[in-house]
Structure formats: structure tokens, C-alpha cells
Amino acid sequence: MAGKLMHAVQYFGYGGGPSGLKYVEVPVPIPKKDELLLKLEAASINPFDWRIQKGVLRPFLPRKFPHIPGTDVAGEVVEVGSGVKSFKAGDKVVATIYHSEVSATYLGMWNAGLILVIYISHSIPDSSVIHVLHFEGKTILVLDIMCMVSSMMLENSCSKSRCAEFLDGGGLAEFAVTKERLTVSRPAEVSAAEAAGLPIAGLTAHQVLTQDAGINLDGSGPQKNILITAASGGVGHYAVQLAKLGNTHVTATCGARNIDFVKSLGADEVLDYKTPDGAALKSPSGKKYDAVIHCARDIPWSTFEPNLSANGKVFDLTPGPGAMMTFAVKKLTFSKKQLLPVLLIAKGENLDYLVKLVKEGKLKTVIDSKHSLSKAEDASAKSIDGHATGKIIVEP
Ligand SMILES: NC(=O)c1ccc[n+]([C@@H]2O[C@H](COP(=O)([O-])OP(=O)(O)OC[C@H]3O[C@@H](n4cnc5c(N)ncnc54)[C@H](OP(=O)(O)O)[C@@H]3O)[C@@H](O)[C@H]2O)c1
């Protein structure tokens, strides 16, 4: 495919919103040794895509302009790099796109489970976004607060300037390259659109439930009471279904129009977030939550705290400065009730597990809307609007 052109959607600088996305022709990318070239059949939009466009991860991402957004893709393998062992041309797959060639520098850290990083940020437009970096097998959480302290959590020490691995882009195109380790087979029973919804949203729901909240998805283990906020969204709708596989009692929040939908996913009780009880996150049956999968934004600790069980934890997917302060205070005071920021570490084996659940009919991707690649700005506008029910799909 070297030298051939493809259609893609690019933006040429920070900001610009949906109208900054341009439908262009660019060269088909060339896979490196450990990469596959896919002819894409579907991609899904995540809030991450347009937040990167806004500049929340500058100067790390985008690595350069123009940039093709989109990380979650499904398609057919057309070429493989010389080191790729598990796939061949013609295989149907789903993947999330990471790149590892970026060099990042941070200025200081305290490595004791909680690591402090001074991240010199310029005029970052959205100060309430957590960035997820993966530094040589270590997880880093960077919160934008202008020229302030950010936080990281990781297992081992790491040095000051390293090659980092970033969720990147390239998915809003006719072809994209993916890493072998973040690409998994897609059986015929799972459509490209259903599969493309899974990577970031499904993996985040899976990780926070299994790794953070300690739920066994085979239903073994003690029954826990879970609250899932924004249960109608991309992450939330997967989280409800997975939590029910784990035999939990699920309380969920969503807008009035989605109450029946969220119940149909398996939630035991559903709160309209615009009612007083919904805003207070109060379980109708009086449950105290052992874990909160917090997919919505901007709910203060004072609202969560009275609804938590003695050891209840809030796992916050989009912690702002207030949440990071709560995280630090609760950690430093050894509080049993805690707020913990979540950061996704995408793993191919977990994506494979989710694809198998979809194949077996135990998990479904609910599709909010489908958009053609040439109209990707409509898909982006829909995501920015914040009212998707399930996943927004783009099809070349
Ligand atoms: N930390 C990580 O690694 C990570 C990974 C993935 C995602 N995230 C973050 O997680 C968040 C959720 O992602 P997503 O893809 O699920 O978003 P999404 O699909 O855009 O969520 C949209 C849904 O949220 C609902 N909603 C909005 N505010 C709500 C509230 N206060 N209470 C209840 N429901 C509410 C909306 O319902 P209405 O239309 O009725 O308002 C809509 O159905 C995003 O901020 C994303 O950036 C973080």
C-alpha cells in the first residue's frame, strides 16, 4: 500500500472543535515491525479524542500536526510488520491505537505509591482533565493544574525523561496502523461497529470493576453494592452490564429518557440525575455503596460520602482539581472511604475477553449513532455535546 492515498479526518492545530476536523487525502500509513495495517470498517469516538484536540495533553499530544484523531478501530488486516506473529492479511480484528515513540519530561517525583510530578503546563484550556501516560510499564496520572503539582501512581521508580506510551490517534481514516499487542481477533458474530465501541470504554469499565473495585466477573466473591454514574454513556453502559455479570447490586444514574434503557442493561435501581434524590445519589432501597464507578463529572465528595459503606471507594474517571485534593487528603489521612482517580492501562487480553463476551451475547455495545467518515465532525459534535446513549461510531 506504500505510496497510496486514503481518506482521513485531520485537524491542523489545537482547538477548532468539530469544524476544525477536515476530510482530506493523505498517504496510507506504513506498519513498523510490530504493527499491522488495517483497512478500517468502523471507529468509535471517545471524549479523549476531542479533549486532545482542545489541547489538554499538550505538549505530549498530538505528537505533531496535522493529526488524525481516533483510537478505537475495527477492520481487516491488509499488511503485517515483519515481527508480527499472531495475525495475517484477511484477519478481522479490533484494536486501540497507542504509540510509544514520544519522549516526555517531568520534573520531580516522590515514589512511595503516590508520586508527585510537577508538570509545567502552558495555557491548558480544560483544567479538569486527567492524563494517562504509560511510562515503560509504569502508570502515570497527570492532572493539569497550571504550573502546579500533579499526581502519579505507579509501582516502581522511573527516571526523569523517558520514552512514553500514549493513547494516540489515526482511527478516523480508511486505514490505520495498530500494535500487535493491542490488536485482537474479531469473530464473525461481532460486527465491526460493536467491536469498535469496546476498546477504551469497555476496557475502562472492565478495569475499574475488576482491578479497582475487586469484582469477579464470574459472579464469585461477596455481593457488593455498586453505584454507576452516567450509566447511559459509553463507559457506563458497559459498566452496568459487566457489574451484573459480577453479581453486584447496581444503582445507576442517568437522565429521565434513559431510565428504561439502563434498567434493560440490568441495573437494579436507576436514579434520574436531575431529581433531588438522583442528585444526592441516594439509593431508593437504602444501599450504601462499596464502590462508585464515577463516569459523570463534577460531583463533590460531600455528595458521595454519606452514601458510601464504611470502606466505600469512589473511582473517578475524570477527576478535576477538587477530586485530586480529596484523593490526596483521604490517602494522607488513611481514610477508609476514599476517592481514587482511574487511569486506563489498555491490555490486549482484556479486550479479547470483552470481544468474547459480546460473541457469547453476555455484553452488548449499544450504538448511539453512526456517521460516515466524511461527516466525522457530526460524530465529534455529538460526543462534545455529552448526551450520547452508548457509543458513537464512524464508518469509512
Ligand atoms: N480515566 C480514564 O482512563 C478514562 C477512560 C475512559 C473515559 N474516561 C472519561 O470518563 C467519562 C465518561 O466517558 P464516556 O465515554 O462514558 O462519556 P459519554 O459517553 O460522552 O457520556 C455521555 C452520557 O453521560 C450522561 N451524563 C452526563 N452527565 C451526567 C450526570 N451528571 N449524571 C448522570 N449521567 C450523566 C449523559 O446523559 P444525558 O444525555 O441524559 O445527560 C450521556 O448519556 C469521560 O469524562 C471520559 O473522558 C476516562
GROMACS .gro file of N, CA, C and O and ligand atoms in nm, residues 47 51 132 200 204 230 232-236 253-255 257-258 273 295-297 317-318 342-344 383 386-390, ligand 1:
model
  172
   47PRO      N    1  -1.450   1.073   2.449
   47PRO     CA    2  -1.423   1.211   2.488
   47PRO      C    3  -1.274   1.247   2.481
   47PRO      O    4  -1.237   1.361   2.453
   51ARG      N    5  -1.082   1.601   2.355
   51ARG     CA    6  -1.005   1.673   2.459
   51ARG      C    7  -0.860   1.690   2.415
   51ARG      O    8  -0.798   1.793   2.444
  132VAL      N    9  -0.346   1.025   3.106
  132VAL     CA   10  -0.295   0.892   3.136
  132VAL      C   11  -0.171   0.868   3.052
  132VAL      O   12  -0.177   0.868   2.931
  200ILE      N   13  -1.160   0.160   2.447
  200ILE     CA   14  -1.139   0.250   2.561
  200ILE      C   15  -1.254   0.240   2.662
  200ILE      O   16  -1.232   0.222   2.783
  204THR      N   17  -1.206   0.036   3.011
  204THR     CA   18  -1.210   0.118   3.134
  204THR      C   19  -1.311   0.059   3.231
  204THR      O   20  -1.282   0.044   3.352
  230ALA      N   21  -2.364   0.824   3.525
  230ALA     CA   22  -2.365   0.835   3.377
  230ALA      C   23  -2.369   0.695   3.315
  230ALA      O   24  -2.292   0.663   3.223
  232SER      N   25  -2.568   0.568   3.116
  232SER     CA   26  -2.615   0.563   2.978
  232SER      C   27  -2.503   0.591   2.878
  232SER      O   28  -2.523   0.575   2.758
  233GLY      N   29  -2.387   0.632   2.925
  233GLY     CA   30  -2.278   0.671   2.835
  233GLY      C   31  -2.195   0.552   2.789
  233GLY      O   32  -2.226   0.435   2.820
  234GLY      N   33  -2.088   0.583   2.715
  234GLY     CA   34  -2.004   0.477   2.659
  234GLY      C   35  -1.949   0.385   2.766
  234GLY      O   36  -1.967   0.263   2.762
  235VAL      N   37  -1.879   0.441   2.865
  235VAL     CA   38  -1.822   0.358   2.972
  235VAL      C   39  -1.932   0.301   3.059
  235VAL      O   40  -1.933   0.182   3.092
  236GLY      N   41  -2.028   0.386   3.096
  236GLY     CA   42  -2.131   0.347   3.192
  236GLY      C   43  -2.214   0.229   3.145
  236GLY      O   44  -2.244   0.139   3.223
  253THR      N   45  -2.713   0.603   3.768
  253THR     CA   46  -2.774   0.734   3.741
  253THR      C   47  -2.770   0.761   3.591
  253THR      O   48  -2.676   0.720   3.521
  254CYS      N   49  -2.874   0.828   3.542
  254CYS     CA   50  -2.881   0.870   3.401
  254CYS      C   51  -2.992   0.973   3.392
  254CYS      O   52  -3.059   1.002   3.492
  255GLY      N   53  -3.013   1.027   3.272
  255GLY     CA   54  -3.123   1.120   3.250
  255GLY      C   55  -3.255   1.044   3.240
  255GLY      O   56  -3.257   0.923   3.214
  257ARG      N   57  -3.480   1.020   3.019
  257ARG     CA   58  -3.511   0.950   2.893
  257ARG      C   59  -3.443   0.814   2.884
  257ARG      O   60  -3.481   0.729   2.803
  258ASN      N   61  -3.340   0.792   2.966
  258ASN     CA   62  -3.264   0.667   2.956
  258ASN      C   63  -3.290   0.569   3.070
  258ASN      O   64  -3.220   0.467   3.081
  273TYR      N   65  -3.069   1.175   3.733
  273TYR     CA   66  -2.972   1.264   3.799
  273TYR      C   67  -3.021   1.407   3.815
  273TYR      O   68  -2.959   1.487   3.888
  295CYS      N   69  -1.860   0.786   3.627
  295CYS     CA   70  -1.838   0.821   3.485
  295CYS      C   71  -1.888   0.962   3.454
  295CYS      O   72  -1.858   1.015   3.346
  296ALA      N   73  -1.968   1.021   3.543
  296ALA     CA   74  -2.012   1.160   3.524
  296ALA      C   75  -1.901   1.252   3.575
  296ALA      O   76  -1.790   1.207   3.605
  297ARG      N   77  -1.929   1.380   3.581
  297ARG     CA   78  -1.825   1.475   3.624
  297ARG      C   79  -1.881   1.567   3.731
  297ARG      O   80  -2.002   1.583   3.745
  317LEU      N   81  -1.341   0.869   3.703
  317LEU     CA   82  -1.281   0.859   3.569
  317LEU      C   83  -1.231   0.993   3.517
  317LEU      O   84  -1.146   0.997   3.429
  318THR      N   85  -1.287   1.101   3.567
  318THR     CA   86  -1.247   1.233   3.516
  318THR      C   87  -1.227   1.329   3.633
  318THR      O   88  -1.299   1.427   3.647
  342VAL      N   89  -0.897   0.715   3.828
  342VAL     CA   90  -0.883   0.596   3.743
  342VAL      C   91  -0.803   0.632   3.620
  342VAL      O   92  -0.822   0.738   3.562
  343LEU      N   93  -0.715   0.545   3.581
  343LEU     CA   94  -0.649   0.563   3.453
  343LEU      C   95  -0.641   0.429   3.383
  343LEU      O   96  -0.606   0.328   3.442
  344LEU      N   97  -0.679   0.429   3.259
  344LEU     CA   98  -0.684   0.303   3.184
  344LEU      C   99  -0.545   0.260   3.139
  344LEU      O  100  -0.470   0.338   3.083
  383SER      N  101  -2.035   1.386   2.056
  383SER     CA  102  -1.961   1.348   2.178
  383SER      C  103  -1.937   1.471   2.267
  383SER      O  104  -1.955   1.465   2.389
  386GLY      N  105  -2.215   1.567   2.491
  386GLY     CA  106  -2.218   1.494   2.618
  386GLY      C  107  -2.347   1.417   2.645
  386GLY      O  108  -2.372   1.378   2.758
  387HIS      N  109  -2.428   1.394   2.541
  387HIS     CA  110  -2.556   1.327   2.564
  387HIS      C  111  -2.572   1.199   2.483
  387HIS      O  112  -2.684   1.160   2.448
  388ALA      N  113  -2.460   1.135   2.454
  388ALA     CA  114  -2.470   1.009   2.380
  388ALA      C  115  -2.529   0.900   2.469
  388ALA      O  116  -2.506   0.898   2.590
  389THR      N  117  -2.605   0.811   2.407
  389THR     CA  118  -2.653   0.690   2.475
  389THR      C  119  -2.576   0.575   2.413
  389THR      O  120  -2.602   0.536   2.300
  390GLY      N  121  -2.477   0.524   2.484
  390GLY     CA  122  -2.388   0.422   2.428
  390GLY      C  123  -2.278   0.487   2.346
  390GLY      O  124  -2.231   0.596   2.378
  397LIG     N1  125  -0.961   0.783   3.322
  397LIG     C1  126  -0.972   0.709   3.213
  397LIG     O1  127  -0.882   0.628   3.184
  397LIG     C2  128  -1.094   0.724   3.127
  397LIG     C3  129  -1.122   0.628   3.028
  397LIG     C4  130  -1.239   0.642   2.954
  397LIG     C5  131  -1.324   0.751   2.977
  397LIG     N2  132  -1.290   0.844   3.070
  397LIG     C6  133  -1.379   0.957   3.100
  397LIG     O2  134  -1.499   0.905   3.152
  397LIG     C7  135  -1.606   0.994   3.124
  397LIG     C8  136  -1.723   0.915   3.064
  397LIG     O3  137  -1.685   0.872   2.934
  397LIG     P1  138  -1.796   0.821   2.833
  397LIG     O4  139  -1.727   0.780   2.709
  397LIG     O5  140  -1.885   0.724   2.902
  397LIG     O6  141  -1.879   0.957   2.810
  397LIG     P2  142  -2.010   0.979   2.726
  397LIG     O7  143  -2.047   0.855   2.651
  397LIG     O8  144  -1.992   1.103   2.647
  397LIG     O9  145  -2.124   1.006   2.840
  397LIG     C9  146  -2.244   1.060   2.798
  397LIG    C10  147  -2.356   1.020   2.892
  397LIG    O10  148  -2.335   1.073   3.022
  397LIG    C11  149  -2.462   1.108   3.077
  397LIG     N3  150  -2.443   1.207   3.182
  397LIG    C12  151  -2.380   1.325   3.173
  397LIG     N4  152  -2.377   1.387   3.293
  397LIG    C13  153  -2.441   1.305   3.380
  397LIG    C14  154  -2.470   1.313   3.519
  397LIG     N5  155  -2.432   1.418   3.593
  397LIG     N6  156  -2.535   1.210   3.577
  397LIG    C15  157  -2.572   1.102   3.505
  397LIG     N7  158  -2.550   1.090   3.371
  397LIG    C16  159  -2.483   1.190   3.310
  397LIG    C17  160  -2.539   1.161   2.959
  397LIG    O11  161  -2.678   1.152   2.986
  397LIG     P3  162  -2.779   1.271   2.943
  397LIG    O12  163  -2.775   1.277   2.795
  397LIG    O13  164  -2.911   1.226   2.996
  397LIG    O14  165  -2.727   1.397   3.008
  397LIG    C18  166  -2.492   1.069   2.845
  397LIG    O15  167  -2.578   0.958   2.825
  397LIG    C19  168  -1.550   1.100   3.028
  397LIG    O16  169  -1.521   1.218   3.103
  397LIG    C20  170  -1.421   1.035   2.978
  397LIG    O17  171  -1.325   1.130   2.939
  397LIG    C21  172  -1.178   0.832   3.145
   0.00000   0.00000   0.00000
